[in-house]
Each structure stands twice: as structure tokens, then as C-alpha cells.
Coordinates of C-alpha atoms in Angstrom, one line a residue:
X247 CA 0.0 0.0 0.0
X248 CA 1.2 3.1 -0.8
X249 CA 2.0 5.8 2.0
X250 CA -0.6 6.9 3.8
X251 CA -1.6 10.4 5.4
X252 CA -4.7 9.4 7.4
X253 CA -5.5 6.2 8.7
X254 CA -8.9 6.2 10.1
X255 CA -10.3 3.1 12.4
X256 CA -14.1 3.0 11.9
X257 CA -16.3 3.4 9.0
X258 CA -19.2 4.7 10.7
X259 CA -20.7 8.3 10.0
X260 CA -17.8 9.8 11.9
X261 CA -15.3 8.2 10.1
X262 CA -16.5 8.4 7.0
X263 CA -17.2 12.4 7.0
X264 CA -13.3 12.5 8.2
X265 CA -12.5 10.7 5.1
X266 CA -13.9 12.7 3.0
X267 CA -12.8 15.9 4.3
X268 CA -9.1 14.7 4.5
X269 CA -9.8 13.5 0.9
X270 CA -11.2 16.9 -0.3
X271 CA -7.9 18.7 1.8
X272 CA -5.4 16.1 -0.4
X273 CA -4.9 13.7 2.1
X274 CA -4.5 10.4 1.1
X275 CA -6.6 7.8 3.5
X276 CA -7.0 4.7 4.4
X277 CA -10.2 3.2 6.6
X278 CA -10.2 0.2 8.5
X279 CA -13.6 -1.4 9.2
X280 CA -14.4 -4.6 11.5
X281 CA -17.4 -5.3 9.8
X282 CA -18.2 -6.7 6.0
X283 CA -20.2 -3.2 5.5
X284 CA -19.3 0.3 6.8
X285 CA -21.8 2.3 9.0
X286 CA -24.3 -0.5 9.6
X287 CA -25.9 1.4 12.5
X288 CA -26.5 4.4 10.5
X289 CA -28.2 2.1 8.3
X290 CA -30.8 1.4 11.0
X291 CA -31.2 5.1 12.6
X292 CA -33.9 6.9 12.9
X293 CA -36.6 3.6 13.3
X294 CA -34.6 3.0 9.9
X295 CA -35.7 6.2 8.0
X296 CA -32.3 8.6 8.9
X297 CA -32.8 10.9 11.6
X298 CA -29.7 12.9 10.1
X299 CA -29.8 16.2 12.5
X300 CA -31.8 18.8 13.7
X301 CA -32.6 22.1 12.9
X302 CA -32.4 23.8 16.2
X303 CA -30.3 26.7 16.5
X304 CA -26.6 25.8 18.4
X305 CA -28.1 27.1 21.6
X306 CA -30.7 25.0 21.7
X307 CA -28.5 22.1 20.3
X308 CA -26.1 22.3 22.7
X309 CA -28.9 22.4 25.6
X310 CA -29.7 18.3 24.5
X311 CA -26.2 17.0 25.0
X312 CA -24.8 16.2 28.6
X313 CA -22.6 18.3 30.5
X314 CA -19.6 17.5 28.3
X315 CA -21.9 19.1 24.9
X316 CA -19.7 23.0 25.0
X317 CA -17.0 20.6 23.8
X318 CA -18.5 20.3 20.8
X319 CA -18.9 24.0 20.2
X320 CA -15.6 24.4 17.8
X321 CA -16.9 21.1 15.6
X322 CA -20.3 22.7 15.0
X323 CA -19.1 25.7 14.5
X324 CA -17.0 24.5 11.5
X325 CA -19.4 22.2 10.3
X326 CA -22.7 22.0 11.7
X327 CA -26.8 20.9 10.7
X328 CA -26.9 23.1 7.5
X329 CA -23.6 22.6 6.6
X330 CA -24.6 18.6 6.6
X331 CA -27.7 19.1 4.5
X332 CA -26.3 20.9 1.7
X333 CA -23.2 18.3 1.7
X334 CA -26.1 15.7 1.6
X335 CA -28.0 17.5 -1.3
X336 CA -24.6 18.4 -2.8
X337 CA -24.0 14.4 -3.0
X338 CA -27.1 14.1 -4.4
X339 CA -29.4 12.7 -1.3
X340 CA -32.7 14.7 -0.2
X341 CA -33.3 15.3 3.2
X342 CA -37.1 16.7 4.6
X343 CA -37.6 18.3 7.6
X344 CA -40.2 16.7 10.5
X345 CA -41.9 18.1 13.3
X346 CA -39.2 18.8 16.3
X347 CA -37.0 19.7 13.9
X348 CA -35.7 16.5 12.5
X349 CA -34.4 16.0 9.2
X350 CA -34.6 12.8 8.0
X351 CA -33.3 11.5 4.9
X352 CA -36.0 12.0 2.1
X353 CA -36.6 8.3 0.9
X354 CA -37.2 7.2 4.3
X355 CA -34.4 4.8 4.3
X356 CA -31.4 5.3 6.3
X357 CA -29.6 2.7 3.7
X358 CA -29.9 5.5 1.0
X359 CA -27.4 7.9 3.4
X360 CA -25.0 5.0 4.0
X361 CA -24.8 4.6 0.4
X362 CA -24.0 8.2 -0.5
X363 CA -21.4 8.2 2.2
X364 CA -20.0 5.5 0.5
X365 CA -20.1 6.5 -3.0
X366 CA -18.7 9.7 -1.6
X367 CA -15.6 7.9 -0.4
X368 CA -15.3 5.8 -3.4
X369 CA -15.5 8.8 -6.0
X370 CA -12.6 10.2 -3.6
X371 CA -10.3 7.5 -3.9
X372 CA -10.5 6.4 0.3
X373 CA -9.1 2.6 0.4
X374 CA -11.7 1.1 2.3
X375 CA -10.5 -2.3 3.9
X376 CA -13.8 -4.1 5.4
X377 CA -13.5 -7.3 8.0
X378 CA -10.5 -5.4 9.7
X379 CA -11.0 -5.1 12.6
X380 CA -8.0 -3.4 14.2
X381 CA -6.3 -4.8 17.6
X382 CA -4.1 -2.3 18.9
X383 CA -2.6 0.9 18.6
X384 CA 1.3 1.4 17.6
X385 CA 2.8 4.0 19.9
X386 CA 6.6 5.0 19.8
X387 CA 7.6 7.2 22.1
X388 CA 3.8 8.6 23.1
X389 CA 3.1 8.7 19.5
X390 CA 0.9 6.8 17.3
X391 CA 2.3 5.8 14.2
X392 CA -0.6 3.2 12.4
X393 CA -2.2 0.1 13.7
X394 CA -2.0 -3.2 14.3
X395 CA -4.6 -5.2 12.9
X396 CA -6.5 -8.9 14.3
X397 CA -5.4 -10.5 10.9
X398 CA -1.6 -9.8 11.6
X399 CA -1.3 -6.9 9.5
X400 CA 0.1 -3.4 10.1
X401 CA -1.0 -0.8 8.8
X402 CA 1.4 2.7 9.2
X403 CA 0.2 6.4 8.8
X404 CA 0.8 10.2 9.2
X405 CA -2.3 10.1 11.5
X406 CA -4.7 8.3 13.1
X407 CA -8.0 9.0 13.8
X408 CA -10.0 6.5 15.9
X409 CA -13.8 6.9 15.0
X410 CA -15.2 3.4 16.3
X411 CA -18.3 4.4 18.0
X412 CA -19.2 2.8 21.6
X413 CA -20.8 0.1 23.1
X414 CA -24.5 0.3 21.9
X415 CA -25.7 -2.4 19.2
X416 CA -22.8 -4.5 19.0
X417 CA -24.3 -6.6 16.2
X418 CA -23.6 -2.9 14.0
X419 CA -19.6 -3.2 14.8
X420 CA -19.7 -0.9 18.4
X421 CA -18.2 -3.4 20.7
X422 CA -15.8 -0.8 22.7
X423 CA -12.5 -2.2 21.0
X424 CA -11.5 1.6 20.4
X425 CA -12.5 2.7 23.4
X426 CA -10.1 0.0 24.9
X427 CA -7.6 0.7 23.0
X428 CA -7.2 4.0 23.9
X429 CA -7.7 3.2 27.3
X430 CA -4.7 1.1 26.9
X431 CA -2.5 4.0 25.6
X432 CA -3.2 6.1 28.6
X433 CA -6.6 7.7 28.0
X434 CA -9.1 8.8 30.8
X435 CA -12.3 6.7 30.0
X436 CA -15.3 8.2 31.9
X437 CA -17.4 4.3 32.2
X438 CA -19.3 3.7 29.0
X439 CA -23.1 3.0 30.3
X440 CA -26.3 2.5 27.9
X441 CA -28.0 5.9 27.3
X442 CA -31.1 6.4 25.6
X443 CA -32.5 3.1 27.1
X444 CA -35.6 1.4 27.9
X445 CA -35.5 0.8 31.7
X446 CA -36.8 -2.2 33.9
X447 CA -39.4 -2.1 36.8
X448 CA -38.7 -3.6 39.7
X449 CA -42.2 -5.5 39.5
X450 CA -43.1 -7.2 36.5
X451 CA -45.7 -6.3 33.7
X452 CA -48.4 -8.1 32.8
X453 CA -48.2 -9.4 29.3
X454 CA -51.2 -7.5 27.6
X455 CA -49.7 -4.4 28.0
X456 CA -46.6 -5.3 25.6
X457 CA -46.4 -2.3 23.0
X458 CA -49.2 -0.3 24.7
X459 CA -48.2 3.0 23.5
X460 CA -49.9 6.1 25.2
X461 CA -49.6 9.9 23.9
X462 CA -49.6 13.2 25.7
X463 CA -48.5 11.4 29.1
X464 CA -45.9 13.0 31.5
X465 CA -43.1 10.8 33.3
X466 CA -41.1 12.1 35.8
X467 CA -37.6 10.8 37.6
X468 CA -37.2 10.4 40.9
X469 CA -33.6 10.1 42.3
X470 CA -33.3 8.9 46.0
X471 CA -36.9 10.4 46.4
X472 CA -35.9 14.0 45.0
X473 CA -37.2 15.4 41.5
X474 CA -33.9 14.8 39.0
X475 CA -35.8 15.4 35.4
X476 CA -39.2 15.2 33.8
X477 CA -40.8 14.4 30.2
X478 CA -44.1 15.0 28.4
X479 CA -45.3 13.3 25.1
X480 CA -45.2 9.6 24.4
X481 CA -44.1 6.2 26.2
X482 CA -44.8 2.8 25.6
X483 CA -44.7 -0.6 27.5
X484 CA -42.4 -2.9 25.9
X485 CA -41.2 -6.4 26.4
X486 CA -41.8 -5.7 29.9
X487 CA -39.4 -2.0 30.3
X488 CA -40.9 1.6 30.3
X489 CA -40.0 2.5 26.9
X490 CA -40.7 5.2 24.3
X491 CA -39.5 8.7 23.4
X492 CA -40.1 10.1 27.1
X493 CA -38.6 7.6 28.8
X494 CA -35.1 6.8 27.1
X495 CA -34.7 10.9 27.2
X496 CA -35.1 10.2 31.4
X497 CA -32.7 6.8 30.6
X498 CA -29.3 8.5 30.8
X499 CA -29.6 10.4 34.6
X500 CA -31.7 6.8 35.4
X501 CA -28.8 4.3 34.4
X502 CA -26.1 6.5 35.9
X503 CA -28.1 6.6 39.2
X504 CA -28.4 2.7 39.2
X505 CA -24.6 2.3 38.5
X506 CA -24.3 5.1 41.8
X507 CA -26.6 2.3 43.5
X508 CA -29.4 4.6 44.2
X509 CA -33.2 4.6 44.3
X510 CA -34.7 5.2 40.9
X511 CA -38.3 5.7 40.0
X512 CA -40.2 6.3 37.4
X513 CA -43.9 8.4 38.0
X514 CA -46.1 8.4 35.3
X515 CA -49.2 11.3 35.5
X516 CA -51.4 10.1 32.0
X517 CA -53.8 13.4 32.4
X518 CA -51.0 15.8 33.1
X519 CA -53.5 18.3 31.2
X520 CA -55.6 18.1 34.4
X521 CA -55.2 18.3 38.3
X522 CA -56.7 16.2 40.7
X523 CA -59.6 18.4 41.0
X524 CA -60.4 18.9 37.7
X525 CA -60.4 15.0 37.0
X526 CA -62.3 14.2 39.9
X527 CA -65.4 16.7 38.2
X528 CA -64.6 14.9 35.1
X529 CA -65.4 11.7 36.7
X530 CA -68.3 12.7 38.1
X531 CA -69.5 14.4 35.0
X532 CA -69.2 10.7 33.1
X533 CA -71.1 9.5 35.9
X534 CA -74.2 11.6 35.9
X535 CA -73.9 11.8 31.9
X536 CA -74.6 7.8 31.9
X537 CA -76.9 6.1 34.4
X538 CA -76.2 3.1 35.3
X539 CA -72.8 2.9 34.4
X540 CA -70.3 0.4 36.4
X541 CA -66.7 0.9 37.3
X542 CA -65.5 -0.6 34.0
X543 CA -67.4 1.7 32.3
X544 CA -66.0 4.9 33.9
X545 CA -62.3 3.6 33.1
X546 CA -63.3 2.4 29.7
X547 CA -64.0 6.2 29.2
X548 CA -60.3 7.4 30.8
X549 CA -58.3 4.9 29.5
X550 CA -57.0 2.8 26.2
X551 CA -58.2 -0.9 26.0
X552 CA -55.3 -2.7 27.2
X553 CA -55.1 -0.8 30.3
X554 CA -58.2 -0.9 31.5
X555 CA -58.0 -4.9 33.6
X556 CA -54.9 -3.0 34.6
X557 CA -56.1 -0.5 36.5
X558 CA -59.0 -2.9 37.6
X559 CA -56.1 -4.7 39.3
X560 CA -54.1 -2.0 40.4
X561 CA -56.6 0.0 42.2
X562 CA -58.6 -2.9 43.4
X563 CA -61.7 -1.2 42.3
X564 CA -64.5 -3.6 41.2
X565 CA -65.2 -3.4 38.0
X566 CA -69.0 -4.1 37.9
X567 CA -69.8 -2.3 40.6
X568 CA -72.2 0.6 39.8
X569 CA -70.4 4.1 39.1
X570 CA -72.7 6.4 41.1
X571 CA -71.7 4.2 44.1
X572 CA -68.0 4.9 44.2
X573 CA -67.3 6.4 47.3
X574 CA -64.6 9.2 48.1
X575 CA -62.3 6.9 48.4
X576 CA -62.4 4.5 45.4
X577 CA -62.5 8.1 43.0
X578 CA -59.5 8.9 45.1
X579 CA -57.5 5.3 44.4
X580 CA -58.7 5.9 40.5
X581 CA -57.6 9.7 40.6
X582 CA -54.1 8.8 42.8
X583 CA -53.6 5.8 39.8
X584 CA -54.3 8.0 36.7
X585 CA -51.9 10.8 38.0
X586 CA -49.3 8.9 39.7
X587 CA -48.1 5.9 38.7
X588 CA -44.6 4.8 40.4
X589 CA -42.3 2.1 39.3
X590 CA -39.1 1.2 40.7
X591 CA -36.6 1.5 38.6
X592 CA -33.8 -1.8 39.1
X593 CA -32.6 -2.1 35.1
X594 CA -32.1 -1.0 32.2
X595 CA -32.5 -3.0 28.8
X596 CA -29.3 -4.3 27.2
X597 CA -26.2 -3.2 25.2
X598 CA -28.2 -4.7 22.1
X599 CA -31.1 -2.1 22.7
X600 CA -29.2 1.3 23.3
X601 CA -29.3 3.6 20.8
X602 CA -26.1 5.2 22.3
X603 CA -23.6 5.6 24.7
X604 CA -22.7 7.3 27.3
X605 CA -19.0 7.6 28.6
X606 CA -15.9 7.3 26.6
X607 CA -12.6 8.8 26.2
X608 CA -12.6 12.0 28.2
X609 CA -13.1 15.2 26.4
X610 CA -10.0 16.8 28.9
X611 CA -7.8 14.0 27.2
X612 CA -8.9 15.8 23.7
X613 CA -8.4 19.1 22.5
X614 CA -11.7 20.6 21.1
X615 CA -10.5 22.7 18.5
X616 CA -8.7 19.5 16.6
X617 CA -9.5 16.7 17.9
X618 CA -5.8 15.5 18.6
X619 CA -5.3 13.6 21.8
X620 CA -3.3 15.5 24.6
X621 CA -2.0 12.4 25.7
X622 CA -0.8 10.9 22.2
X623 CA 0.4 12.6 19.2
X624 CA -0.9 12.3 15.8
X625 CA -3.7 10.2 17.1
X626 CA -7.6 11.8 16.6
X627 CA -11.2 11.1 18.3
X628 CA -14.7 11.7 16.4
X629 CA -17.8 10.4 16.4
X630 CA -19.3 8.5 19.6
X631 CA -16.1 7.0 21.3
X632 CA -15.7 10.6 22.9
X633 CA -17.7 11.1 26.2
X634 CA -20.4 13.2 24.3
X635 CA -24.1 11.8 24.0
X636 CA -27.4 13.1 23.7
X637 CA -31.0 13.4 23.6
X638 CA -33.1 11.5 20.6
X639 CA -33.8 13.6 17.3
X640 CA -30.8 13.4 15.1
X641 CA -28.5 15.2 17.6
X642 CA -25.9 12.4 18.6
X643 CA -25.1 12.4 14.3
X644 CA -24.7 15.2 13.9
X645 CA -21.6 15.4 16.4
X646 CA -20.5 12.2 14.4
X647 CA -20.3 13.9 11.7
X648 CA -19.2 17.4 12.8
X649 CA -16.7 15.7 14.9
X650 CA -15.5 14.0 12.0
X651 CA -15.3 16.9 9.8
X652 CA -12.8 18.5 12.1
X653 CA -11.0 15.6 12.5
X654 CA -10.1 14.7 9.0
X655 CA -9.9 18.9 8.6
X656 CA -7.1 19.2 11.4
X657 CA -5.1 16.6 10.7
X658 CA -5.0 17.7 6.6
X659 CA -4.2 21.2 8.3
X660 CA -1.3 19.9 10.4
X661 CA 0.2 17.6 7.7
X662 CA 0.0 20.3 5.4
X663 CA 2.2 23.0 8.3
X664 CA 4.5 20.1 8.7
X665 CA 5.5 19.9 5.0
X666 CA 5.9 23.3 4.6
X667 CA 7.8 23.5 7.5
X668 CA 10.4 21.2 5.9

């Protein structure tokens, strides 16, 4: 193989915008890819339609990223959400804007985006090598110099830029290698944990309210007993976790709490639109509006189909008893369960359901403005391996690939100063 300017482990969205940037800046570059396909997770984003970014102004961008997100200021300000669409359209993919601000690719299938990345890469002249998955890093003298790959190859370079994503879907190539790997060359790694998660109650769910999925409902977290974070718009019951939108945006502050070791619980209020004295009067309303009606009835009115035996059960209200002859009480216990709903929180679902990861190499190990390790020379971070995740609705791409931009743009910058220096 001829010499090489960037080697870049990872062919995810990350990597690949690095590749073409260093392509476009003259670089010559090289990818390495454990998997027979590159980005097979951004092949599956977005429910599999491409959530690609969002269109919210940096300030509000910033605001749905955890506490490490003003790291990310100097990659979105070189290359941020309209920057990407117009590379997209300029590459000949459509995007179409959604409600919240979501941009998803046009077609509907996140396949169409992987394959302009890839036909990007290919019309550049990146050597892509697939089922490569690399093993360790080469370091002489607190520099990287290439890598060494599981097949017994080694593969040198002027830099290196390690854009292997984390730990969520495994099956897609994230396994944590690169995350070990630097790790292993001296790199602060703040614990990788699932983010954006469905989480597990401490008692189980009764099977007929697997996918229930209920709009306009409010969840709140509870931490140790204290407020930590609350949610409104949808959730769902799924293979017996709190799932849905609402809940994986409360999954991040949840799972880190559960690896503290403390009490986490979910409350769920499905009428946050009224207070407990408004709903009581609705109640009665539906009672003196139909004679005659039982228990059943009245909840039949209040609630979707598959919830209704389980409220019957959870409220131990009898469901043929007549509705006019609820006392104070039972309205209470029906009230109390519509608006407050508690589970323990003990779990979280796996590694194989997390959409991404929290944790990674330390942003204090990296330097912001390029991307270059502190702790290694020569050697790059993009994409997901760096401690920087965030909420749902194309966000957490479009750091991959305004991470990666920089990347592959600092490291054609610093090649290019080096040769003119000599």
C-alpha cells in the first residue's frame, strides 16, 4: 500500500465524514472497518428512516447533549446541521424536515445515506479495507504511528484517527474495542453505560400491556426520592421495560443513578393536562352523563383498552360495581392511579437495545479545536467514542459527523504545516 496520510479506524458516520474531508484537503486515506459493511448502525437510525440532525439553533443544540456538549462548540461551529444538508443534497441525497425539527433523509431509508457516504468515499479514492477489525494501537515514544490489525497486519500512517463508536448495538460493529484501546495508551475513559434506554421495573408487567403505547402522558424521575428530570409526550410498555420517546430521554440520569446504586423511580401522570380536582369533576360528569354505568365503564371512558383490567387490578376497584356508588375513596385510588403511577426503577434493557452511549474517552484528554489527543500525538477522536451523547432527534449524528469533519480537517491542516515547515 502506498504511503498513507490518514488512517482512520471505523467506518461509521464519523469516520466516513473524516475521510472525505481529509480527501477533499489532499490527504491520502485509508479506513479500516471490522465489519463486511461500513456504518451498519446508520443504516438502522432513525426507526430505519435517517434521523440525520436537527434544525435547532446551536443554543438550543447544545442544551440536549450532557454536561460534556460545549466541547462540541468548535466542531459545530465549523461544520454544523446546515452545513450537513447541503453536503447531503450536494451528493445528491434529499433530506425533509419533521416536526421537532428532525431532518430525515427524504426516501425514508437510512440505507440511502449510507450509500451516499459510501459513493462519496469511493469517488474520492478512500481505500476502504472491510472485516479489519484493528487490535491495537502502535505508539513509539507517546506517538501513534498506524495500527495493528487482528489479521496480523500493520497498517502505518501520518495520523490516526480513531472513530469506532461505543458500546450500543454490538451486532452494527460498536463493541468498545477503540475505546479499549485508547484506554490502553493512557486515556481517561469516563465508564461507558447505555444511554437512551428502555429501563426495567422492579415488578413485572403483565403481558397484555406489551407495545401499549400512550400519547400526551408525562413521566417524571425520581432520584433517592428528589425530583432529578421530567418528560411529556409519548411512552410505551415494551417487552416488559418503560420505553418510548419520554422515557429513554429520562434513561441517561436513570442508568447512571443505578450504577451510583441509588433509588430510581419512574412516576407516570397520563392526564398531566388536568389536576386532581379537575379530574375528579370529570369523573363525576361521566357518571351523571350515563346512568347506570359500572366501574369498568367509567375507566373504559379514561383509559386505552389494554389498560383498563390493569387498572382494575391495580386499584382494586370492582369493576361491575355501579359508578354512582364509588365512594370518596375508590375516585381517590382511580384519581391517585391515573396521575401517579410509580415504578421502581432496578434495570435498564441491554447493550443490544441502546441507541447510544454514554461515557468514553474524556473530552479533557482531547483538544476541542482539533480533535488531537493530549496524551498521544498524531492520534484523533470523532464520532461517539468521545464522552459526548445526547438526547433523541438526530443530535448524537450530527456530532458524528461534525466531529468527524474537524478531525479529517485538522489533521490535513497539520500535515499540510508540517510539509511546509520542511
Amino acid at each position: 500500500m502506498s504511503s498513507i496520510d490518514l488512517l482512520i479506524i471505523g467506518a461509521g458516520p464519523a469516520g466516513l465524514m473524516a475521510a472525505i474531508k481529509a480527501a477533499d484537503e489532499g490527504l491520502r486515506v485509508c479506513m479500516v472497518e471490522s465489519m463486511p459493511r461500513p456504518a451498519r448502525k446508520l443504516g438502522i437510525s432513525g426507526k430505519g428512516r435517517g434521523n440525520l440532525t436537527n434544525t435547532a439553533p446551536l443554543r438550543d443544540f447544545l442544551k440536549h447533549f450532557n454536561l460534556q456538549g460545549r466541547f462540541l462548540k468548535a466542531s459545530f461551529a465549523a461544520f454544523f446541521n446546515t452545513d450537513l444538508v447541503a453536503f447531503f443534497a450536494g451528493e445528491g441525497l434529499k433530506t425533509a424536515e419533521e416536526r421537532g425539527g428532525r431532518v430525515f433523509v427524504a426516501s425514508n431509508r437510512a440505507t440511502d445515506a449510507v450509500k451516499c457516504l459510501h459513493e462519496a468515499i469511493e469517488k474520492r479514492k478512500v481505500k476502504l479495507l472491510t472485516s479489519s477489525p484493528a487490535k491495537r494501537l502502535l505508539i513509539e515514544n507517546q506517538r501513534c504511528t498506524g495500527v495493528f490489525l487482528e489479521n496480523g497486519k500493520t497498517i502505518v500512517a501520518t495520523k490516526i484517527l480513531l472513530a469506532t463508536g461505543g458500546l450500543s448495538y454490538p451486532l452494527t460493529g460498536s463493541t468498545g474495542a477503540g475505546i479499549e484501546m485508547a484506554r490502553a495508551c493512557g486515556h481517561k475513559i469516563v465508564t461507558p453505560l447505555p444511554s437512551l434506554v428502555a429501563l426495567k421495573p422492579e415488578t413485572p408487567l403483565p403481558a397484555n400491556l406489551d407495545s401499549v403505547i400512550l400519547k400526551n402522558v408525562a413521566a417524571e424521575l425520581r432520584i433517592n426520592g428528589k425530583k432529578a428530570a421530567a418528560e411529556f409526550g409519548e411512552m410505551a410498555f415494551l417487552d416488559g421495560y418503560l420505553a418510548g420517546p419520554i422515557i429513554i430521554s429520562l434513561s441517561r440520569a436513570a442508568v447512571q443513578a443505578l450504577q451510583e446504586r441509588q433509588q430510581v423511580e419512574i412516576t407516570l401522570d397520563l392526564k398531566p393536562a388536568l389536576d386532581h380536582a379537575t379530574l375528579d369533576r370529570r369523573i363525576l360528569r361521566e357518571i351523571d352523563a350515563t346512568p347506570g354505568i359500572n366501574v369498568t365503564g367509567i375507566i373504559a371512558k379514561l383509559l386505552p383498552a389494554d389498560m383498563r383490567a390493569y387498572c382494575l387490578k391495580q386499584t382494586e376497584l370492582p369493576g361491575q360495581l355501579k359508578a354512582c356508588q364509588m365512594n370518596a375513596n375508590q375516585r381517590k385510588a382511580l384519581r391517585n392511579w391515573l396521575k401517579e403511577q410509580h415504578y421502581k426503577v432496578i434495570g435498564h434493557a441491554p447493550w443490544e437495545q441502546a441507541i447510544v452511549t454514554a461515557g468514553g474517552v474524556a473530552t479533557a484528554d482531547i483538544n476541542p479545536n482539533t480533535l488531537e489527543s493530549k496524551v498521544i500525538a498524531n492520534l484523533h477522536f470523532a464520532g461517539e467514542i468521545i464522552d459526548i451523547d445526547a438526547d433523541t432527534g438526530g443530535y448524537n449524528l450530527q456530532a458524528a459527523f461534525s466531529t468527524g469533519w474537524l478531525a479529517g480537517l485538522s489533521a490535513a491542516q497539520a500535515i499540510k504545516s508540517a510539509s511546509k515547515a520542511r
